[in-house]
Amino acid sequence: MAQFLGRADFLVCWQPYFLFNEVPEEGMKFLEYMRKLNGEEAEAKIAARKGRLFELSDEMGLNIDEQRTLRNSLLSHCLADYAGRVNHVVQNELVEYLFQGNLADGELIDDVGFLMQCAEKVGLDQSEAMSHIMDPNVQQQIKDSYEQWVKEVGRPKLLPFSVLICDRNPELRLAQSGALPVDTFAALFEKLLEVQIK
Protein backbone atom coordinates (compact mmCIF):
# COMPACT_ATOMS: atom_id res chain seq x y z
CA MET A 1 0.00 0.00 0.00
CA ALA A 2 2.94 2.30 0.68
CA GLN A 3 3.81 2.43 -3.03
CA PHE A 4 0.37 3.95 -3.73
CA LEU A 5 0.71 6.87 -1.30
CA GLY A 6 -0.56 10.03 -2.95
CA ARG A 7 -2.58 8.04 -5.47
CA ALA A 8 -4.93 6.14 -3.17
CA ASP A 9 -6.11 6.02 0.41
CA PHE A 10 -6.67 2.69 2.10
CA LEU A 11 -9.00 1.64 4.87
CA VAL A 12 -8.57 -1.92 6.15
CA CYS A 13 -11.74 -3.30 7.70
CA TRP A 14 -12.03 -6.79 9.16
CA GLN A 15 -15.27 -8.65 8.48
CA PRO A 16 -16.41 -11.88 10.14
CA TYR A 17 -15.62 -15.06 8.29
CA PHE A 18 -16.09 -18.50 9.81
CA LEU A 19 -13.69 -20.69 7.86
CA PHE A 20 -13.89 -23.50 10.43
CA ASN A 21 -17.58 -23.30 11.29
CA GLU A 22 -18.03 -27.09 11.21
CA VAL A 23 -15.63 -27.58 14.15
CA PRO A 24 -17.34 -29.24 17.14
CA GLU A 25 -17.85 -27.19 20.31
CA GLU A 26 -15.01 -28.95 22.12
CA GLY A 27 -12.65 -28.03 19.28
CA MET A 28 -10.52 -30.08 16.91
CA LYS A 29 -6.83 -30.25 16.11
CA PHE A 30 -6.00 -28.28 12.97
CA LEU A 31 -4.27 -31.20 11.22
CA GLU A 32 -7.18 -33.52 11.97
CA TYR A 33 -9.62 -30.97 10.59
CA MET A 34 -7.60 -30.47 7.40
CA ARG A 35 -7.40 -34.24 6.86
CA LYS A 36 -11.16 -34.49 7.26
CA LEU A 37 -11.75 -31.53 4.94
CA ASN A 38 -9.13 -32.07 2.22
CA GLY A 39 -7.60 -35.53 2.73
CA GLU A 40 -4.30 -36.94 3.92
CA GLU A 41 -2.26 -35.14 1.25
CA ALA A 42 -3.37 -31.74 2.58
CA GLU A 43 -2.64 -32.85 6.13
CA ALA A 44 0.87 -34.01 5.13
CA LYS A 45 1.57 -30.71 3.33
CA ILE A 46 0.61 -28.70 6.40
CA ALA A 47 2.51 -31.00 8.76
CA ALA A 48 5.60 -30.41 6.58
CA ARG A 49 4.91 -26.63 6.70
CA LYS A 50 4.74 -26.40 2.90
CA GLY A 51 2.81 -23.81 0.94
CA ARG A 52 2.64 -20.08 0.38
CA LEU A 53 0.95 -19.30 3.71
CA PHE A 54 3.83 -20.86 5.67
CA GLU A 55 6.40 -19.07 3.50
CA LEU A 56 4.79 -15.70 4.15
CA SER A 57 4.21 -16.31 7.84
CA ASP A 58 7.84 -17.34 8.29
CA GLU A 59 8.98 -14.17 6.47
CA MET A 60 6.83 -12.09 8.83
CA GLY A 61 8.07 -13.90 11.91
CA LEU A 62 4.65 -15.45 12.60
CA ASN A 63 5.45 -19.07 13.35
CA ILE A 64 2.11 -20.75 12.65
CA ASP A 65 1.46 -23.65 14.99
CA GLU A 66 0.08 -26.46 12.83
CA GLN A 67 -0.68 -28.42 16.04
CA ARG A 68 -3.09 -25.77 17.36
CA THR A 69 -6.67 -26.47 18.33
CA LEU A 70 -9.46 -24.93 16.26
CA ARG A 71 -12.44 -23.54 18.13
CA ASN A 72 -15.49 -21.44 17.31
CA SER A 73 -14.32 -17.89 16.54
CA LEU A 74 -17.62 -16.02 17.09
CA LEU A 75 -16.49 -14.18 20.24
CA SER A 76 -13.27 -13.00 18.59
CA HIS A 77 -15.30 -11.61 15.68
CA CYS A 78 -17.54 -9.81 18.17
CA LEU A 79 -14.44 -8.30 19.79
CA ALA A 80 -13.05 -7.21 16.40
CA ASP A 81 -16.44 -5.63 15.69
CA TYR A 82 -16.27 -3.70 18.95
CA ALA A 83 -12.72 -2.52 18.18
CA GLY A 84 -13.82 -1.41 14.71
CA ARG A 85 -16.52 0.73 16.29
CA VAL A 86 -13.78 2.48 18.27
CA ASN A 87 -11.64 2.94 15.14
CA HIS A 88 -10.02 0.84 12.43
CA VAL A 89 -6.46 1.42 13.65
CA VAL A 90 -7.37 -0.17 16.99
CA GLN A 91 -9.18 -2.97 15.12
CA ASN A 92 -6.06 -3.73 13.05
CA GLU A 93 -3.87 -3.82 16.17
CA LEU A 94 -6.35 -6.10 17.91
CA VAL A 95 -6.53 -8.52 14.97
CA GLU A 96 -2.72 -8.77 14.95
CA TYR A 97 -2.77 -9.80 18.62
CA LEU A 98 -5.56 -12.30 17.92
CA PHE A 99 -3.61 -13.80 15.01
CA GLN A 100 -0.37 -14.03 16.97
CA GLY A 101 -2.04 -15.58 20.00
CA ASN A 102 -4.21 -18.06 18.15
CA LEU A 103 -2.10 -19.00 15.14
CA ALA A 104 1.35 -19.02 16.75
CA ASP A 105 1.08 -19.05 20.55
CA GLY A 106 -1.58 -21.75 20.96
CA GLU A 107 -4.22 -19.53 22.57
CA LEU A 108 -7.81 -20.68 22.11
CA ILE A 109 -9.73 -18.18 20.00
CA ASP A 110 -12.88 -18.57 22.12
CA ASP A 111 -11.11 -18.13 25.48
CA VAL A 112 -12.58 -15.00 27.08
CA GLY A 113 -9.46 -14.46 29.19
CA PHE A 114 -7.28 -14.40 26.06
CA LEU A 115 -9.73 -12.07 24.31
CA MET A 116 -9.72 -9.63 27.23
CA GLN A 117 -5.90 -9.67 27.29
CA CYS A 118 -5.93 -8.65 23.62
CA ALA A 119 -8.51 -5.95 24.36
CA GLU A 120 -6.33 -4.57 27.15
CA LYS A 121 -3.23 -4.50 24.91
CA VAL A 122 -4.95 -2.16 22.45
CA GLY A 123 -6.51 0.03 25.15
CA LEU A 124 -10.13 -1.13 24.88
CA ASP A 125 -12.38 -0.84 27.92
CA GLN A 126 -12.58 -4.46 29.07
CA SER A 127 -15.98 -4.09 30.73
CA GLU A 128 -17.53 -2.62 27.60
CA ALA A 129 -15.73 -5.14 25.40
CA MET A 130 -17.02 -8.02 27.52
CA SER A 131 -20.58 -6.70 27.40
CA HIS A 132 -20.33 -6.37 23.63
CA ILE A 133 -19.01 -9.87 22.91
CA MET A 134 -21.49 -11.55 25.25
CA ASP A 135 -24.52 -9.66 23.87
CA PRO A 136 -26.75 -12.16 22.00
CA ASN A 137 -27.89 -9.38 19.63
CA VAL A 138 -24.30 -8.57 18.68
CA GLN A 139 -23.55 -12.26 18.18
CA GLN A 140 -26.54 -12.58 15.86
CA GLN A 141 -25.49 -9.45 13.94
CA ILE A 142 -22.04 -10.97 13.39
CA LYS A 143 -23.58 -14.22 12.13
CA ASP A 144 -25.91 -12.27 9.83
CA SER A 145 -23.00 -10.18 8.53
CA TYR A 146 -21.07 -13.37 7.76
CA GLU A 147 -24.01 -14.83 5.85
CA GLN A 148 -24.32 -11.60 3.87
CA TRP A 149 -20.63 -11.71 2.91
CA VAL A 150 -20.99 -15.33 1.80
CA LYS A 151 -23.90 -14.33 -0.44
CA GLU A 152 -21.95 -11.42 -1.93
CA VAL A 153 -18.47 -12.91 -2.44
CA GLY A 154 -18.82 -16.66 -2.02
CA ARG A 155 -17.30 -19.14 0.40
CA PRO A 156 -13.50 -19.26 -0.04
CA LYS A 157 -11.49 -22.22 1.22
CA LEU A 158 -8.16 -20.43 1.58
CA LEU A 159 -6.92 -17.73 3.92
CA PRO A 160 -6.27 -14.94 3.89
CA PHE A 161 -9.35 -13.83 1.99
CA SER A 162 -9.47 -10.24 0.77
CA VAL A 163 -12.19 -8.20 -0.86
CA LEU A 164 -11.00 -4.98 -2.46
CA ILE A 165 -13.76 -2.40 -2.75
CA CYS A 166 -13.55 0.81 -4.75
CA ASP A 167 -15.05 3.72 -2.75
CA ARG A 168 -16.34 5.51 -5.85
CA ASN A 169 -18.01 2.34 -7.07
CA PRO A 170 -18.83 0.08 -4.08
CA GLU A 171 -20.40 -2.47 -6.39
CA LEU A 172 -16.97 -3.12 -7.90
CA ARG A 173 -15.38 -5.81 -5.75
CA LEU A 174 -12.30 -7.89 -6.40
CA ALA A 175 -12.19 -10.98 -4.21
CA GLN A 176 -8.91 -12.82 -3.71
CA SER A 177 -8.35 -16.03 -1.78
CA GLY A 178 -5.03 -17.33 -0.52
CA ALA A 179 -1.66 -15.88 0.41
CA LEU A 180 -0.86 -13.79 -2.66
CA PRO A 181 2.42 -12.05 -3.55
CA VAL A 182 2.70 -8.29 -3.09
CA ASP A 183 2.94 -7.82 -6.88
CA THR A 184 -0.48 -9.42 -7.31
CA PHE A 185 -2.07 -6.96 -4.90
CA ALA A 186 -0.25 -4.06 -6.59
CA ALA A 187 -1.74 -5.13 -9.94
CA LEU A 188 -5.21 -5.32 -8.39
CA PHE A 189 -4.83 -1.84 -6.89
CA GLU A 190 -3.77 -0.52 -10.30
CA LYS A 191 -6.84 -2.11 -11.85
CA LEU A 192 -9.13 -0.45 -9.30
CA LEU A 193 -7.45 2.93 -9.81
CA GLU A 194 -7.93 2.65 -13.58
CA VAL A 195 -11.63 1.98 -13.11
CA GLN A 196 -12.01 4.90 -10.69
CA ILE A 197 -10.34 7.32 -13.10
CA LYS A 198 -12.61 6.39 -16.04
Coordinates of N, CA and C in Angstrom, one line a residue:
M1 N 0.8 -1.2 0.0 CA 0.0 0.0 0.0 C 0.9 1.3 0.0
A2 N 2.1 1.1 0.6 CA 2.9 2.3 0.7 C 3.3 2.8 -0.7
Q3 N 3.4 2.0 -1.7 CA 3.8 2.4 -3.0 C 2.7 3.2 -3.7
F4 N 1.5 3.2 -3.1 CA 0.4 3.9 -3.7 C 0.1 5.2 -3.0
L5 N 0.9 5.6 -2.0 CA 0.7 6.9 -1.3 C 0.6 8.0 -2.3
G6 N -0.4 8.9 -2.1 CA -0.6 10.0 -3.0 C -1.5 9.7 -4.1
R7 N -1.7 8.4 -4.4 CA -2.6 8.0 -5.5 C -3.9 7.4 -4.9
A8 N -3.8 6.8 -3.7 CA -4.9 6.1 -3.2 C -4.9 6.1 -1.7
D9 N -6.0 6.2 -1.0 CA -6.1 6.0 0.4 C -6.7 4.6 0.7
F10 N -6.2 4.0 1.8 CA -6.7 2.7 2.1 C -7.3 2.7 3.5
L11 N -8.4 1.9 3.6 CA -9.0 1.6 4.9 C -9.2 0.1 5.0
V12 N -8.5 -0.5 6.0 CA -8.6 -1.9 6.1 C -9.6 -2.2 7.2
C13 N -10.7 -2.9 6.8 CA -11.7 -3.3 7.7 C -11.8 -4.8 7.8
W14 N -11.9 -5.3 9.0 CA -12.0 -6.8 9.2 C -13.5 -7.2 9.3
Q15 N -13.9 -8.1 8.5 CA -15.3 -8.7 8.5 C -15.3 -10.1 9.0
P16 N -16.4 -10.5 9.6 CA -16.4 -11.9 10.1 C -16.4 -12.9 9.0
Y17 N -15.6 -13.9 9.2 CA -15.6 -15.1 8.3 C -15.3 -16.3 9.1
F18 N -16.2 -17.3 9.0 CA -16.1 -18.5 9.8 C -15.6 -19.6 8.9
L19 N -14.3 -19.7 8.7 CA -13.7 -20.7 7.9 C -13.9 -22.1 8.4
F20 N -13.8 -22.2 9.8 CA -13.9 -23.5 10.4 C -15.2 -23.6 11.2
N21 N -16.3 -23.3 10.6 CA -17.6 -23.3 11.3 C -18.2 -24.7 11.5
E22 N -17.5 -25.7 11.0 CA -18.0 -27.1 11.2 C -17.3 -27.7 12.4
V23 N -16.4 -27.0 13.0 CA -15.6 -27.6 14.1 C -16.6 -27.8 15.3
P24 N -16.5 -29.0 16.0 CA -17.3 -29.2 17.1 C -17.0 -28.3 18.3
E25 N -18.0 -28.1 19.2 CA -17.9 -27.2 20.3 C -16.6 -27.4 21.1
E26 N -16.2 -28.7 21.3 CA -15.0 -29.0 22.1 C -13.7 -28.7 21.4
G27 N -13.8 -28.3 20.1 CA -12.7 -28.0 19.3 C -12.1 -29.3 18.5
M28 N -11.1 -29.0 17.7 CA -10.5 -30.1 16.9 C -9.1 -29.6 16.5
K29 N -8.2 -30.6 16.5 CA -6.8 -30.2 16.1 C -6.8 -29.8 14.6
F30 N -6.0 -28.8 14.3 CA -6.0 -28.3 13.0 C -5.7 -29.3 11.9
L31 N -4.7 -30.2 12.2 CA -4.3 -31.2 11.2 C -5.4 -32.2 11.0
E32 N -6.1 -32.6 12.1 CA -7.2 -33.5 12.0 C -8.3 -32.9 11.1
Y33 N -8.6 -31.6 11.4 CA -9.6 -31.0 10.6 C -9.3 -30.9 9.1
M34 N -8.0 -30.6 8.8 CA -7.6 -30.5 7.4 C -7.6 -31.8 6.7
R35 N -7.3 -32.9 7.4 CA -7.4 -34.2 6.9 C -8.9 -34.6 6.5
K36 N -9.7 -34.2 7.5 CA -11.2 -34.5 7.3 C -11.7 -33.7 6.1
L37 N -11.2 -32.4 6.0 CA -11.7 -31.5 4.9 C -11.2 -31.8 3.6
N38 N -9.8 -32.0 3.5 CA -9.1 -32.1 2.2 C -8.3 -33.3 2.0
G39 N -8.3 -34.3 2.9 CA -7.6 -35.5 2.7 C -6.2 -35.5 3.3
E40 N -5.6 -36.7 3.3 CA -4.3 -36.9 3.9 C -3.2 -36.1 3.2
E41 N -3.3 -35.9 2.0 CA -2.3 -35.1 1.3 C -2.2 -33.7 1.8
A42 N -3.4 -33.1 2.0 CA -3.4 -31.7 2.6 C -2.8 -31.7 4.0
E43 N -3.2 -32.7 4.8 CA -2.6 -32.9 6.1 C -1.1 -33.0 6.1
A44 N -0.6 -33.8 5.2 CA 0.9 -34.0 5.1 C 1.6 -32.7 4.7
K45 N 1.0 -32.0 3.8 CA 1.6 -30.7 3.3 C 1.7 -29.7 4.5
I46 N 0.6 -29.6 5.3 CA 0.6 -28.7 6.4 C 1.6 -29.2 7.5
A47 N 1.6 -30.5 7.7 CA 2.5 -31.0 8.8 C 4.0 -30.7 8.4
A48 N 4.2 -30.7 7.1 CA 5.6 -30.4 6.6 C 5.8 -28.9 6.4
R49 N 4.8 -28.1 6.8 CA 4.9 -26.6 6.7 C 5.2 -26.2 5.3
K50 N 4.5 -26.8 4.3 CA 4.7 -26.4 2.9 C 3.6 -25.6 2.4
G51 N 3.8 -24.6 1.5 CA 2.8 -23.8 0.9 C 3.1 -22.3 1.2
R52 N 2.4 -21.5 0.4 CA 2.6 -20.1 0.4 C 2.3 -19.4 1.7
L53 N 1.3 -19.9 2.4 CA 1.0 -19.3 3.7 C 2.1 -19.5 4.7
F54 N 2.7 -20.6 4.7 CA 3.8 -20.9 5.7 C 5.0 -20.0 5.3
E55 N 5.3 -19.9 4.0 CA 6.4 -19.1 3.5 C 6.2 -17.6 4.0
L56 N 5.0 -17.1 3.8 CA 4.8 -15.7 4.1 C 4.8 -15.5 5.7
S57 N 4.2 -16.4 6.4 CA 4.2 -16.3 7.8 C 5.6 -16.4 8.4
D58 N 6.4 -17.3 7.8 CA 7.8 -17.3 8.3 C 8.6 -16.0 8.0
E59 N 8.3 -15.4 6.8 CA 9.0 -14.2 6.5 C 8.6 -13.1 7.4
M60 N 7.3 -13.1 7.9 CA 6.8 -12.1 8.8 C 7.2 -12.4 10.3
G61 N 7.8 -13.5 10.5 CA 8.1 -13.9 11.9 C 6.9 -14.4 12.7
L62 N 5.8 -14.8 12.0 CA 4.7 -15.4 12.6 C 4.8 -17.0 12.4
N63 N 5.2 -17.6 13.4 CA 5.4 -19.1 13.4 C 4.1 -19.8 13.6
I64 N 3.4 -20.1 12.5 CA 2.1 -20.7 12.6 C 2.3 -22.1 13.3
D65 N 1.4 -22.4 14.3 CA 1.5 -23.7 15.0 C 0.5 -24.6 14.3
E66 N 1.0 -25.5 13.5 CA 0.1 -26.5 12.8 C -0.6 -27.5 13.8
Q67 N -0.1 -27.5 15.0 CA -0.7 -28.4 16.0 C -1.8 -27.8 16.9
R68 N -2.1 -26.5 16.5 CA -3.1 -25.8 17.4 C -4.5 -26.4 17.3
T69 N -5.3 -26.0 18.3 CA -6.7 -26.5 18.3 C -7.6 -25.4 17.7
L70 N -8.5 -25.8 16.8 CA -9.5 -24.9 16.3 C -10.7 -24.9 17.2
R71 N -11.2 -23.7 17.3 CA -12.4 -23.5 18.1 C -13.3 -22.5 17.4
N72 N -14.6 -22.4 17.9 CA -15.5 -21.4 17.3 C -15.0 -20.0 17.5
S73 N -14.9 -19.2 16.5 CA -14.3 -17.9 16.5 C -15.3 -16.7 16.7
L74 N -16.6 -17.1 17.0 CA -17.6 -16.0 17.1 C -17.2 -14.9 18.0
L75 N -16.8 -15.2 19.3 CA -16.5 -14.2 20.2 C -15.4 -13.3 19.8
S76 N -14.4 -13.8 19.1 CA -13.3 -13.0 18.6 C -13.8 -12.0 17.5
H77 N -14.7 -12.5 16.7 CA -15.3 -11.6 15.7 C -16.1 -10.5 16.3
C78 N -16.8 -10.8 17.4 CA -17.5 -9.8 18.2 C -16.6 -8.8 18.7
L79 N -15.4 -9.2 19.2 CA -14.4 -8.3 19.8 C -13.9 -7.4 18.7
A80 N -13.6 -8.0 17.5 CA -13.1 -7.2 16.4 C -14.1 -6.2 16.0
D81 N -15.4 -6.6 16.0 CA -16.4 -5.6 15.7 C -16.4 -4.5 16.7
Y82 N -16.3 -4.8 17.9 CA -16.3 -3.7 19.0 C -15.1 -2.8 18.7
A83 N -13.9 -3.3 18.4 CA -12.7 -2.5 18.2 C -12.9 -1.6 17.0
G84 N -13.6 -2.2 15.9 CA -13.8 -1.4 14.7 C -14.8 -0.2 15.0
R85 N -15.6 -0.4 15.9 CA -16.5 0.7 16.3 C -15.7 1.8 17.0
V86 N -14.6 1.5 17.7 CA -13.8 2.5 18.3 C -13.0 3.2 17.2
N87 N -12.2 2.5 16.4 CA -11.6 2.9 15.1 C -10.9 1.8 14.5
H88 N -10.6 1.9 13.2 CA -10.0 0.8 12.4 C -8.5 0.6 12.7
V89 N -7.9 1.6 13.2 CA -6.5 1.4 13.7 C -6.4 0.5 14.8
V90 N -7.3 0.7 15.8 CA -7.4 -0.2 17.0 C -7.8 -1.6 16.5
Q91 N -8.7 -1.7 15.6 CA -9.2 -3.0 15.1 C -8.0 -3.7 14.5
N92 N -7.2 -3.1 13.7 CA -6.1 -3.7 13.1 C -5.1 -4.2 14.1
E93 N -4.8 -3.4 15.1 CA -3.9 -3.8 16.2 C -4.4 -5.0 16.9
L94 N -5.7 -5.0 17.2 CA -6.3 -6.1 17.9 C -6.2 -7.4 17.1
V95 N -6.6 -7.3 15.8 CA -6.5 -8.5 15.0 C -5.1 -9.1 14.9
E96 N -4.1 -8.3 14.9 CA -2.7 -8.8 14.9 C -2.5 -9.6 16.2
Y97 N -2.9 -9.1 17.4 CA -2.8 -9.8 18.6 C -3.6 -11.1 18.6
L98 N -4.8 -11.1 18.0 CA -5.6 -12.3 17.9 C -4.9 -13.3 17.1
F99 N -4.3 -12.9 15.9 CA -3.6 -13.8 15.0 C -2.4 -14.4 15.7
Q100 N -1.6 -13.6 16.3 CA -0.4 -14.0 17.0 C -0.7 -15.0 18.1
G101 N -1.7 -14.7 18.9 CA -2.0 -15.6 20.0 C -2.6 -16.9 19.5
N102 N -3.5 -16.8 18.6 CA -4.2 -18.1 18.1 C -3.4 -18.9 17.2
L103 N -2.8 -18.3 16.2 CA -2.1 -19.0 15.1 C -0.7 -19.5 15.6
A104 N 0.0 -18.7 16.4 CA 1.3 -19.0 16.8 C 1.5 -19.4 18.2
D105 N 0.8 -18.8 19.1 CA 1.1 -19.1 20.5 C 0.2 -20.1 21.2
G106 N -0.7 -20.7 20.4 CA -1.6 -21.7 21.0 C -2.7 -21.3 21.8
E107 N -3.1 -20.0 21.8 CA -4.2 -19.5 22.6 C -5.5 -20.0 21.9
L108 N -6.5 -20.3 22.7 CA -7.8 -20.7 22.1 C -8.6 -19.4 21.8
I109 N -9.1 -19.4 20.5 CA -9.7 -18.2 20.0 C -11.1 -17.9 20.7
D110 N -11.6 -18.8 21.4 CA -12.9 -18.6 22.1 C -12.7 -18.4 23.6
D111 N -11.4 -18.3 24.1 CA -11.1 -18.1 25.5 C -11.3 -16.7 25.9
V112 N -12.3 -16.4 26.7 CA -12.6 -15.0 27.1 C -11.4 -14.3 27.7
G113 N -10.6 -15.0 28.6 CA -9.5 -14.5 29.2 C -8.5 -14.0 28.2
F114 N -8.2 -14.8 27.1 CA -7.3 -14.4 26.1 C -7.8 -13.2 25.3
L115 N -9.1 -13.2 25.0 CA -9.7 -12.1 24.3 C -9.6 -10.8 25.1
M116 N -9.8 -10.8 26.4 CA -9.7 -9.6 27.2 C -8.3 -9.2 27.3
Q117 N -7.3 -10.1 27.3 CA -5.9 -9.7 27.3 C -5.6 -8.9 26.0
C118 N -6.1 -9.4 24.9 CA -5.9 -8.6 23.6 C -6.6 -7.3 23.7
A119 N -7.8 -7.2 24.2 CA -8.5 -5.9 24.4 C -7.7 -5.0 25.2
E120 N -7.1 -5.4 26.3 CA -6.3 -4.6 27.2 C -5.1 -4.1 26.4
K121 N -4.5 -4.9 25.6 CA -3.2 -4.5 24.9 C -3.5 -3.3 24.0
V122 N -4.7 -3.2 23.4 CA -4.9 -2.2 22.5 C -5.7 -1.0 23.1
G123 N -5.9 -1.1 24.4 CA -6.5 0.0 25.1 C -8.0 0.1 25.1
L124 N -8.7 -1.1 24.8 CA -10.1 -1.1 24.9 C -10.6 -1.3 26.3
D125 N -11.7 -0.7 26.6 CA -12.4 -0.8 27.9 C -12.9 -2.3 28.0
Q126 N -12.3 -3.0 29.0 CA -12.6 -4.5 29.1 C -14.0 -4.7 29.5
S127 N -14.6 -3.9 30.3 CA -16.0 -4.1 30.7 C -16.9 -3.9 29.5
E128 N -16.7 -2.9 28.8 CA -17.5 -2.6 27.6 C -17.3 -3.7 26.5
A129 N -16.0 -4.1 26.4 CA -15.7 -5.1 25.4 C -16.4 -6.4 25.8
M130 N -16.4 -6.8 27.1 CA -17.0 -8.0 27.5 C -18.5 -8.0 27.3
S131 N -19.1 -6.8 27.6 CA -20.6 -6.7 27.4 C -20.9 -6.9 25.9
H132 N -20.1 -6.3 25.1 CA -20.3 -6.4 23.6 C -20.2 -7.8 23.1
I133 N -19.2 -8.5 23.5 CA -19.0 -9.9 22.9 C -20.0 -10.9 23.5
M134 N -20.5 -10.6 24.7 CA -21.5 -11.6 25.2 C -22.9 -11.2 24.9
D135 N -23.2 -10.1 24.2 CA -24.5 -9.7 23.9 C -25.1 -10.6 22.8
P136 N -26.2 -11.3 23.0 CA -26.8 -12.2 22.0 C -27.1 -11.4 20.7
N137 N -27.5 -10.1 20.8 CA -27.9 -9.4 19.6 C -26.7 -9.1 18.8
V138 N -25.5 -8.8 19.4 CA -24.3 -8.6 18.7 C -23.9 -9.9 18.0
Q139 N -23.9 -11.0 18.7 CA -23.5 -12.3 18.2 C -24.4 -12.6 17.0
Q140 N -25.7 -12.3 17.0 CA -26.5 -12.6 15.9 C -26.2 -11.7 14.7
Q141 N -25.9 -10.4 15.0 CA -25.5 -9.4 13.9 C -24.2 -9.9 13.2
I142 N -23.3 -10.5 14.0 CA -22.0 -11.0 13.4 C -22.4 -12.2 12.5
K143 N -23.2 -13.1 13.0 CA -23.6 -14.2 12.1 C -24.3 -13.8 10.9
D144 N -25.2 -12.8 11.0 CA -25.9 -12.3 9.8 C -25.0 -11.6 8.8
S145 N -24.0 -10.8 9.4 CA -23.0 -10.2 8.5 C -22.2 -11.2 7.8
Y146 N -21.8 -12.3 8.4 CA -21.1 -13.4 7.8 C -21.9 -14.0 6.6
E147 N -23.1 -14.2 6.9 CA -24.0 -14.8 5.8 C -24.2 -13.9 4.7
Q148 N -24.2 -12.6 4.9 CA -24.3 -11.6 3.9 C -23.1 -11.6 3.0
W149 N -21.9 -11.7 3.7 CA -20.6 -11.7 2.9 C -20.6 -13.0 2.1
V150 N -21.0 -14.1 2.6 CA -21.0 -15.3 1.8 C -21.9 -15.2 0.6
K151 N -23.0 -14.5 0.7 CA -23.9 -14.3 -0.4 C -23.2 -13.4 -1.5
E152 N -22.5 -12.4 -1.0 CA -21.9 -11.4 -1.9 C -20.7 -11.9 -2.6
V153 N -19.8 -12.6 -1.9 CA -18.5 -12.9 -2.4 C -18.2 -14.4 -2.5
G154 N -19.1 -15.2 -2.0 CA -18.8 -16.7 -2.0 C -18.2 -17.2 -0.8
R155 N -17.9 -18.5 -0.8 CA -17.3 -19.1 0.4 C -15.9 -19.7 0.1
P156 N -14.9 -18.8 0.3 CA -13.5 -19.3 0.0 C -13.0 -20.4 0.9
K157 N -12.1 -21.1 0.4 CA -11.5 -22.2 1.2 C -10.1 -21.9 1.7
L158 N -9.5 -20.8 1.2 CA -8.2 -20.4 1.6 C -8.1 -19.1 2.3
L159 N -7.2 -19.0 3.2 CA -6.9 -17.7 3.9 C -5.5 -17.3 3.5
P160 N -5.3 -16.0 3.6 CA -6.3 -14.9 3.9 C -7.2 -14.7 2.7
F161 N -8.4 -14.1 3.0 CA -9.4 -13.8 2.0 C -9.6 -12.3 2.0
S162 N -9.4 -11.7 0.9 CA -9.5 -10.2 0.8 C -10.5 -9.9 -0.2
V163 N -11.3 -8.8 0.1 CA -12.2 -8.2 -0.9 C -11.8 -6.7 -1.0
L164 N -11.4 -6.4 -2.2 CA -11.0 -5.0 -2.5 C -12.2 -4.3 -3.0
I165 N -12.6 -3.2 -2.4 CA -13.8 -2.4 -2.7 C -13.4 -1.0 -3.1
C166 N -13.8 -0.5 -4.2 CA -13.6 0.8 -4.8 C -14.6 1.8 -4.1
D167 N -14.1 2.8 -3.4 CA -15.0 3.7 -2.8 C -16.0 4.5 -3.7
R168 N -15.5 4.8 -4.9 CA -16.3 5.5 -5.9 C -17.4 4.6 -6.5
N169 N -17.1 3.3 -6.5 CA -18.0 2.3 -7.1 C -18.1 1.1 -6.2
P170 N -18.8 1.2 -5.1 CA -18.8 0.1 -4.1 C -19.3 -1.3 -4.6
E171 N -20.0 -1.2 -5.8 CA -20.4 -2.5 -6.4 C -19.2 -3.2 -7.0
L172 N -18.2 -2.5 -7.3 CA -17.0 -3.1 -7.9 C -16.2 -3.8 -6.8
R173 N -16.1 -5.1 -6.8 CA -15.4 -5.8 -5.8 C -14.5 -6.9 -6.4
L174 N -13.2 -6.9 -5.9 CA -12.3 -7.9 -6.4 C -12.0 -8.8 -5.2
A175 N -12.4 -10.0 -5.3 CA -12.2 -11.0 -4.2 C -11.0 -11.9 -4.5
Q176 N -10.1 -12.0 -3.5 CA -8.9 -12.8 -3.7 C -8.8 -13.8 -2.5
S177 N -8.5 -15.0 -2.8 CA -8.3 -16.0 -1.8 C -7.0 -16.6 -1.8
G178 N -6.4 -16.7 -0.6 CA -5.0 -17.3 -0.5 C -4.0 -16.3 -0.3
A179 N -2.8 -16.8 0.1 CA -1.7 -15.9 0.4 C -1.0 -15.5 -0.9
L180 N -1.3 -14.3 -1.3 CA -0.9 -13.8 -2.7 C 0.4 -12.9 -2.5
P181 N 1.2 -12.9 -3.6 CA 2.4 -12.1 -3.5 C 2.0 -10.6 -3.6
V182 N 2.9 -9.7 -3.1 CA 2.7 -8.3 -3.1 C 2.4 -7.8 -4.5
D183 N 3.1 -8.3 -5.5 CA 2.9 -7.8 -6.9 C 1.5 -8.1 -7.4
T184 N 0.9 -9.1 -6.9 CA -0.5 -9.4 -7.3 C -1.4 -8.4 -6.8
F185 N -1.2 -8.0 -5.5 CA -2.1 -7.0 -4.9 C -1.8 -5.6 -5.6
A186 N -0.6 -5.3 -5.9 CA -0.3 -4.1 -6.6 C -1.0 -4.0 -7.9
A187 N -1.0 -5.1 -8.7 CA -1.7 -5.1 -9.9 C -3.2 -4.9 -9.7
L188 N -3.8 -5.5 -8.7 CA -5.2 -5.3 -8.4 C -5.5 -3.9 -8.0
F189 N -4.6 -3.2 -7.2 CA -4.8 -1.8 -6.9 C -4.8 -1.0 -8.1
E190 N -3.9 -1.3 -9.0 CA -3.8 -0.5 -10.3 C -5.1 -0.7 -11.1
K191 N -5.6 -1.9 -11.1 CA -6.8 -2.1 -11.9 C -8.0 -1.3 -11.3
L192 N -8.1 -1.2 -9.9 CA -9.1 -0.5 -9.3 C -8.9 1.0 -9.6
L193 N -7.7 1.5 -9.5 CA -7.4 2.9 -9.8 C -7.8 3.3 -11.2
E194 N -7.6 2.4 -12.2 CA -7.9 2.7 -13.6 C -9.5 2.8 -13.7
V195 N -10.2 1.9 -13.0 CA -11.6 2.0 -13.1 C -12.1 3.2 -12.5
Q196 N -11.6 3.7 -11.4 CA -12.0 4.9 -10.7 C -11.8 6.1 -11.5
I197 N -10.7 6.1 -12.3 CA -10.3 7.3 -13.1 C -11.3 7.5 -14.3
K198 N -11.7 6.4 -14.8 CA -12.6 6.4 -16.0 C -13.9 7.0 -15.8

